[in-house]
Protein backbone atom coordinates (compact mmCIF):
# COMPACT_ATOMS: atom_id res chain seq x y z
CA MET A 1 200.65 220.56 99.48
CA VAL A 2 198.70 220.04 102.70
CA GLN A 3 198.95 222.50 105.58
CA GLU A 4 197.24 222.62 108.95
CA LYS A 5 197.29 225.12 111.75
CA VAL A 6 199.35 224.18 114.78
CA ARG A 7 197.12 223.49 117.77
CA VAL A 8 198.70 222.79 121.15
CA SER A 9 197.00 220.46 123.59
CA THR A 10 197.75 221.03 127.29
CA ARG A 11 196.16 217.74 128.35
CA THR A 12 197.59 214.81 126.40
CA LEU A 13 200.74 214.27 124.33
CA GLU A 14 199.81 214.36 120.65
CA TRP A 15 201.58 214.39 117.29
CA LYS A 16 200.33 215.74 113.99
CA CYS A 17 201.48 216.19 110.39
CA VAL A 18 201.24 219.91 109.66
CA GLU A 19 202.72 219.88 106.15
CA SER A 20 203.16 217.21 103.48
CA ARG A 21 204.21 217.46 99.86
CA ALA A 22 205.87 215.58 97.00
CA ASP A 23 208.36 217.83 95.22
CA SER A 24 209.18 215.02 92.76
CA LYS A 25 209.06 211.25 92.53
CA ARG A 26 212.33 211.12 94.42
CA LEU A 27 211.82 213.90 96.95
CA TYR A 28 209.07 213.91 99.58
CA TYR A 29 208.78 216.37 102.46
CA GLY A 30 206.87 216.21 105.73
CA ARG A 31 206.68 218.41 108.82
CA PHE A 32 205.39 217.07 112.13
CA ILE A 33 204.79 218.35 115.65
CA LEU A 34 204.74 216.62 119.02
CA SER A 35 203.34 218.47 122.05
CA PRO A 36 203.04 219.39 124.85
CA LEU A 37 206.45 218.36 126.20
CA MET A 38 208.18 219.26 129.44
CA LYS A 39 211.31 221.38 129.29
CA GLY A 40 214.23 219.37 127.81
CA GLN A 41 212.12 216.52 126.46
CA ALA A 42 211.85 217.97 122.94
CA ASP A 43 215.62 217.96 122.47
CA THR A 44 215.91 214.40 123.86
CA ILE A 45 213.29 213.09 121.45
CA GLY A 46 214.46 215.21 118.51
CA ILE A 47 218.07 214.02 118.66
CA ALA A 48 217.08 210.37 119.02
CA MET A 49 214.53 210.54 116.21
CA ARG A 50 216.95 212.23 113.83
CA ARG A 51 219.58 209.54 114.40
CA ALA A 52 216.97 206.79 113.99
CA LEU A 53 215.58 208.36 110.81
CA LEU A 54 219.02 208.64 109.21
CA GLY A 55 220.63 205.46 110.51
CA GLU A 56 218.08 202.84 111.52
CA ILE A 57 215.72 202.64 108.52
CA GLU A 58 216.52 200.10 105.82
CA GLY A 59 216.51 200.87 102.12
CA THR A 60 217.04 199.00 98.84
CA CYS A 61 219.85 199.74 96.37
CA ILE A 62 221.73 198.28 93.41
CA THR A 63 225.11 197.27 94.83
CA ARG A 64 226.82 195.44 91.95
CA ALA A 65 226.79 195.32 88.13
CA LYS A 66 228.32 192.78 85.73
CA SER A 67 228.64 192.59 81.96
CA GLU A 68 230.86 190.57 79.65
CA LYS A 69 231.43 193.72 77.56
CA ILE A 70 233.05 195.60 80.47
CA PRO A 71 236.83 195.01 80.66
CA HIS A 72 237.30 197.50 83.52
CA GLU A 73 235.42 200.31 85.28
CA TYR A 74 236.94 203.19 83.30
CA SER A 75 236.70 201.62 79.86
CA THR A 76 234.40 202.60 76.99
CA ILE A 77 232.19 200.32 74.91
CA VAL A 78 231.72 200.65 71.15
CA GLY A 79 228.19 201.82 70.44
CA VAL A 80 227.65 203.12 73.98
CA GLN A 81 227.68 206.86 74.56
CA GLU A 82 228.56 206.76 78.27
CA SER A 83 231.69 205.35 79.88
CA VAL A 84 231.36 202.36 82.18
CA HIS A 85 231.95 204.63 85.17
CA GLU A 86 229.07 206.89 84.10
CA ILE A 87 226.77 203.86 83.73
CA LEU A 88 227.62 202.74 87.27
CA MET A 89 226.92 206.23 88.58
CA ASN A 90 223.53 206.24 86.82
CA LEU A 91 222.69 202.88 88.38
CA LYS A 92 223.59 204.32 91.77
CA GLU A 93 220.90 207.01 91.34
CA ILE A 94 218.06 204.51 90.88
CA VAL A 95 215.68 204.50 93.85
CA LEU A 96 214.08 201.17 94.76
CA LYS A 97 211.57 200.03 97.36
CA SER A 98 211.03 196.44 98.45
CA ASN A 99 210.27 194.03 101.27
CA LEU A 100 213.41 192.12 100.30
CA TYR A 101 215.40 190.35 103.00
CA GLY A 102 219.06 190.18 101.98
CA THR A 103 219.85 190.25 98.25
CA CYS A 104 218.34 189.34 94.89
CA ASN A 105 219.30 189.54 91.21
CA ALA A 106 218.00 191.71 88.38
CA SER A 107 219.12 192.43 84.83
CA ILE A 108 219.06 194.77 81.85
CA CYS A 109 219.00 193.12 78.38
CA VAL A 110 218.45 195.59 75.53
CA ARG A 111 219.35 196.16 71.90
CA GLY A 112 220.32 199.52 70.47
CA PRO A 113 220.06 202.09 69.29
CA GLY A 114 217.99 203.52 72.12
CA TYR A 115 217.73 205.50 75.33
CA ILE A 116 217.80 203.04 78.22
CA THR A 117 216.12 203.99 81.51
CA ALA A 118 215.19 202.31 84.79
CA GLN A 119 212.00 200.93 83.22
CA ASP A 120 214.19 198.51 81.23
CA ILE A 121 215.34 196.76 84.41
CA ILE A 122 213.94 193.24 84.81
CA SER A 123 213.53 192.65 88.54
CA PRO A 124 211.49 190.45 90.90
CA SER A 125 207.90 191.51 91.57
CA TYR A 126 208.69 192.45 95.16
CA VAL A 127 211.17 195.13 94.01
CA GLU A 128 209.60 198.37 92.80
CA ILE A 129 211.35 201.14 90.88
CA VAL A 130 210.31 204.53 92.25
CA ASP A 131 211.23 206.58 89.15
CA ASN A 132 211.23 204.67 85.85
CA THR A 133 212.57 207.69 83.96
CA GLN A 134 216.04 207.54 85.56
CA HIS A 135 218.57 207.44 82.71
CA ILE A 136 221.06 204.55 82.59
CA VAL A 137 222.76 204.43 79.18
CA SER A 138 222.39 205.58 75.55
CA LEU A 139 223.10 203.05 72.78
CA THR A 140 224.12 204.71 69.53
CA GLU A 141 224.47 201.54 67.39
CA PRO A 142 222.49 198.29 66.95
CA ILE A 143 224.37 196.35 69.60
CA ASP A 144 223.20 194.02 72.36
CA LEU A 145 223.90 195.03 75.94
CA CYS A 146 223.24 192.79 78.94
CA ILE A 147 224.03 193.89 82.49
CA GLY A 148 223.47 191.70 85.53
CA LEU A 149 222.54 193.54 88.73
CA LYS A 150 222.67 192.69 92.40
CA ILE A 151 220.01 194.33 94.58
CA GLU A 152 220.40 194.51 98.34
CA ARG A 153 218.32 195.75 101.26
CA ASN A 154 220.33 197.13 104.16
CA ARG A 155 220.89 200.23 106.24
CA GLY A 156 223.57 202.92 106.33
CA TYR A 157 226.30 203.11 103.69
CA LEU A 158 228.12 200.55 101.56
CA ILE A 159 231.40 201.93 100.23
CA LYS A 160 233.24 199.93 97.58
CA THR A 161 236.83 198.91 98.25
CA PRO A 162 239.48 197.40 95.93
CA ASN A 163 238.83 193.85 97.21
CA HIS A 164 235.14 194.18 96.28
CA PHE A 165 235.96 193.67 92.58
CA GLN A 166 235.30 190.03 91.77
CA ASP A 167 234.22 187.76 88.90
CA GLY A 168 234.29 190.64 86.43
CA SER A 169 231.59 192.48 88.34
CA TYR A 170 231.81 195.98 89.74
CA PRO A 171 230.56 197.22 93.13
CA ILE A 172 228.41 200.34 93.36
CA ASP A 173 228.50 202.68 96.35
CA ALA A 174 225.12 202.46 98.07
CA ALA A 175 223.34 204.82 100.44
CA PHE A 176 220.56 202.59 101.74
CA MET A 177 219.05 205.42 103.79
CA PRO A 178 215.62 206.35 102.38
CA VAL A 179 215.65 209.51 104.52
CA ARG A 180 217.73 212.17 102.77
CA ASN A 181 217.66 214.65 105.63
CA ALA A 182 215.97 215.22 108.97
CA ASN A 183 215.92 218.29 111.19
CA HIS A 184 214.26 219.16 114.47
CA SER A 185 213.46 222.48 116.09
CA ILE A 186 211.85 223.48 119.39
CA HIS A 187 209.30 226.13 120.29
CA SER A 188 208.99 226.99 123.98
CA TYR A 189 206.02 228.69 125.58
CA GLY A 190 204.80 229.49 129.07
CA ASN A 191 206.68 230.90 132.06
CA GLY A 192 208.55 229.47 135.00
CA ASN A 193 207.50 226.01 136.11
CA GLU A 194 204.68 226.07 133.54
CA LYS A 195 207.12 226.27 130.62
CA GLN A 196 206.44 223.67 127.93
CA GLU A 197 207.83 222.80 124.50
CA ILE A 198 206.65 221.85 121.02
CA LEU A 199 208.92 219.60 118.94
CA PHE A 200 208.96 220.20 115.16
CA LEU A 201 210.36 217.43 112.95
CA GLU A 202 211.18 217.95 109.26
CA ILE A 203 211.78 214.86 107.12
CA TRP A 204 212.88 214.56 103.48
CA THR A 205 212.77 211.10 101.83
CA ASN A 206 213.84 209.70 98.45
CA GLY A 207 210.33 208.57 97.50
CA SER A 208 210.73 204.92 98.51
CA LEU A 209 208.60 205.76 101.52
CA THR A 210 206.72 208.82 102.74
CA PRO A 211 207.96 210.99 105.61
CA LYS A 212 205.04 209.69 107.71
CA GLU A 213 206.06 206.08 107.01
CA ALA A 214 209.68 206.96 107.86
CA LEU A 215 208.55 208.49 111.16
CA HIS A 216 206.58 205.36 112.07
CA GLU A 217 209.43 203.00 111.14
CA ALA A 218 212.06 205.03 113.01
CA SER A 219 209.81 205.07 116.08
CA ARG A 220 209.35 201.29 115.94
CA ASN A 221 213.09 200.77 115.57
CA LEU A 222 213.79 202.95 118.60
CA ILE A 223 211.25 201.01 120.65
CA ASP A 224 212.83 197.71 119.57
CA LEU A 225 216.26 198.95 120.63
CA PHE A 226 214.99 199.77 124.12
CA LEU A 227 212.96 196.57 124.55
CA PRO A 228 215.83 194.61 126.19
CA PHE A 229 215.83 197.13 129.07
CA LEU A 230 212.20 196.25 129.79
CA HIS A 231 213.03 192.59 130.43
CA THR A 232 215.62 192.94 133.19
CA GLU A 233 213.48 190.89 135.57
CA GLU A 234 214.03 187.84 133.37
CA GLU A 235 217.75 188.13 134.06
CA SER A 236 217.35 188.09 137.86
CA LEU A 237 216.71 185.24 140.29
CA HIS A 238 213.90 185.91 142.77
CA LEU A 239 214.78 184.37 146.12
CA GLU A 240 212.13 183.20 148.57
CA ASP A 241 211.37 184.66 152.02
CA ASN A 242 211.85 188.26 150.78
CA GLN A 243 215.59 187.84 150.35
CA HIS A 244 217.59 190.18 148.14
CA MET A 245 217.57 189.46 144.42
CA ALA A 246 220.75 187.90 143.04
CA PRO A 247 221.76 188.19 139.37
CA LEU A 248 221.86 185.06 137.28
CA THR A 249 225.21 183.75 136.20
CA PRO A 250 225.88 184.19 132.46
CA PHE A 251 223.90 181.58 130.54
CA THR A 252 225.37 179.55 127.72
CA PHE A 253 223.99 179.12 124.25
CA HIS A 254 223.03 175.45 124.61
CA ASP A 255 221.56 175.61 128.12
CA ASN A 256 219.17 178.41 127.20
CA LEU A 257 218.30 177.67 123.59
CA ALA A 258 214.56 177.69 124.28
CA LYS A 259 214.86 181.06 125.98
CA LEU A 260 216.81 182.53 123.07
CA ARG A 261 214.15 181.36 120.62
CA LYS A 262 211.61 183.46 122.50
CA LYS A 263 213.89 186.48 122.20
CA GLN A 264 214.64 186.29 118.48
CA LYS A 265 212.92 189.60 117.80
CA ALA A 266 214.98 191.36 120.45
CA LEU A 267 218.19 189.71 119.20
CA GLN A 268 217.38 190.77 115.64
CA SER A 269 217.13 194.37 116.89
CA ILE A 270 220.62 194.35 118.44
CA PHE A 271 223.10 195.29 115.72
CA ILE A 272 226.73 194.21 115.93
CA ASP A 273 227.93 197.80 115.55
CA GLN A 274 226.48 198.46 119.02
CA SER A 275 229.36 196.43 120.49
CA GLU A 276 233.00 197.43 120.84
CA LEU A 277 234.21 195.44 117.85
CA SER A 278 237.43 196.26 116.06
CA PRO A 279 237.05 197.67 112.51
CA LYS A 280 238.60 194.48 111.13
CA ILE A 281 236.04 192.19 112.81
CA TYR A 282 233.17 194.50 111.89
CA ASN A 283 234.19 194.50 108.20
CA CYS A 284 234.52 190.70 108.22
CA PHE A 285 230.99 190.42 109.59
CA LYS A 286 229.62 192.82 106.98
CA ARG A 287 231.19 190.78 104.17
CA SER A 288 229.55 187.65 105.62
CA ASN A 289 226.12 189.32 105.96
CA ILE A 290 226.25 189.29 109.76
CA TYR A 291 224.49 192.44 110.95
CA THR A 292 222.65 191.54 114.16
CA LEU A 293 223.26 189.52 117.30
CA LEU A 294 220.83 186.90 115.98
CA ASP A 295 222.89 186.58 112.77
CA LEU A 296 226.04 186.10 114.85
CA LEU A 297 224.51 183.45 117.13
CA ASN A 298 223.51 181.44 114.06
CA ASN A 299 227.23 180.92 113.39
CA SER A 300 229.53 178.63 115.34
CA GLN A 301 233.11 179.32 116.37
CA GLU A 302 234.17 177.05 113.51
CA ASP A 303 232.15 179.17 111.05
CA LEU A 304 233.93 182.31 112.17
CA MET A 305 237.34 180.73 111.77
CA LYS A 306 236.48 179.99 108.13
CA MET A 307 236.06 183.70 107.38
CA GLU A 308 238.80 185.38 105.39
CA HIS A 309 241.43 187.13 107.55
CA PHE A 310 239.80 185.81 110.76
CA ARG A 311 242.09 184.53 113.53
CA ILE A 312 241.62 182.77 116.86
CA GLU A 313 242.36 186.05 118.67
CA ASP A 314 239.36 187.61 116.91
CA VAL A 315 237.09 184.78 118.08
CA LYS A 316 238.31 185.23 121.64
CA GLN A 317 237.51 188.95 121.45
CA ILE A 318 233.97 188.21 120.21
CA LEU A 319 233.39 185.64 122.96
CA SER A 320 234.53 188.16 125.55
CA ILE A 321 232.19 190.86 124.19
CA LEU A 322 229.20 188.50 123.99
CA GLU A 323 229.69 187.36 127.58
CA LYS A 324 230.30 190.89 128.88
CA ASP A 325 227.56 192.79 127.03
CA PHE A 326 224.89 190.17 126.35
CA SER A 327 225.63 187.21 128.67
CA VAL A 328 225.57 184.78 125.73
CA ASP A 329 228.10 182.54 124.05
CA LEU A 330 228.65 181.23 120.55
CA PRO A 331 228.00 177.55 119.84
CA LYS A 332 231.18 175.54 119.56
CA ASN A 333 229.77 173.48 116.71
CA LYS A 334 227.48 174.28 113.79
CA PHE A 335 224.07 175.11 115.22
CA SER A 336 221.10 177.35 114.44
CA ILE A 337 218.34 178.85 116.55
CA HIS A 338 215.97 179.30 113.65
């Protein structure tokens, strides 16, 4: 464990890690300070950072398992000590770290008897298992067991629903959040107009990244979310002879394709759940791996109509939201801005 004394600077805004420790392979703790802050700023930053730490950082999880020996989720297998449900719960506990974009496949192919752990998972080189000792299943007889796994990198939660069961495979609830918990507290000092604050941030992670790494990533994500507000001048028309500025009319997808290419990073940082979408449309997008505005703009109106349970009224709602909130439109035909 590393500890440092808290030292407050009255000149420049500084942050420091005052405590850092690893309680286990799957539990890291860090405590940080930011100071000196004016009255009220500590709470503003603390609330935003906590939400970003818990909701904006991506993690990697096993989201689906498949085996020919599994007739249904609550069945038992001869020669296997655990029920299928218990195996799925053990797979849920495995902590992964990766630079994966989207999904990939992994597998477990073993022969009993034996005690099968996370180290028996065969996965791509860019997927790392944080704790190889995590128990998966115990084989009590000399049988062969092969389980196919789907690994996904995402953010937030993925809760299985009845329509997620397909092709004899079984979905696994996933909590992609690498930050297990985050708290902030404030220490005030000084009197009157000279009153200042120190912000304390406590971060617990699952071992896939350190609290310091989580703090850096959450900060970058917050900056990316606010970047569009720094480019408002690009959306205004400067008139000559010192006339008043007039806003541009909403631009269409095709007329401003070159401009959108330059803004791919900003578009990738705008998530669809930031818009007023209905739960039905949001769930359809999630099933189609559409998470950001950039993902959406890479689909045409025809693509959306091909989605299950999608209707023309839903497309009209999306077009209205895109024009109102982002001044963009979907392509009418298949097109990509990659």
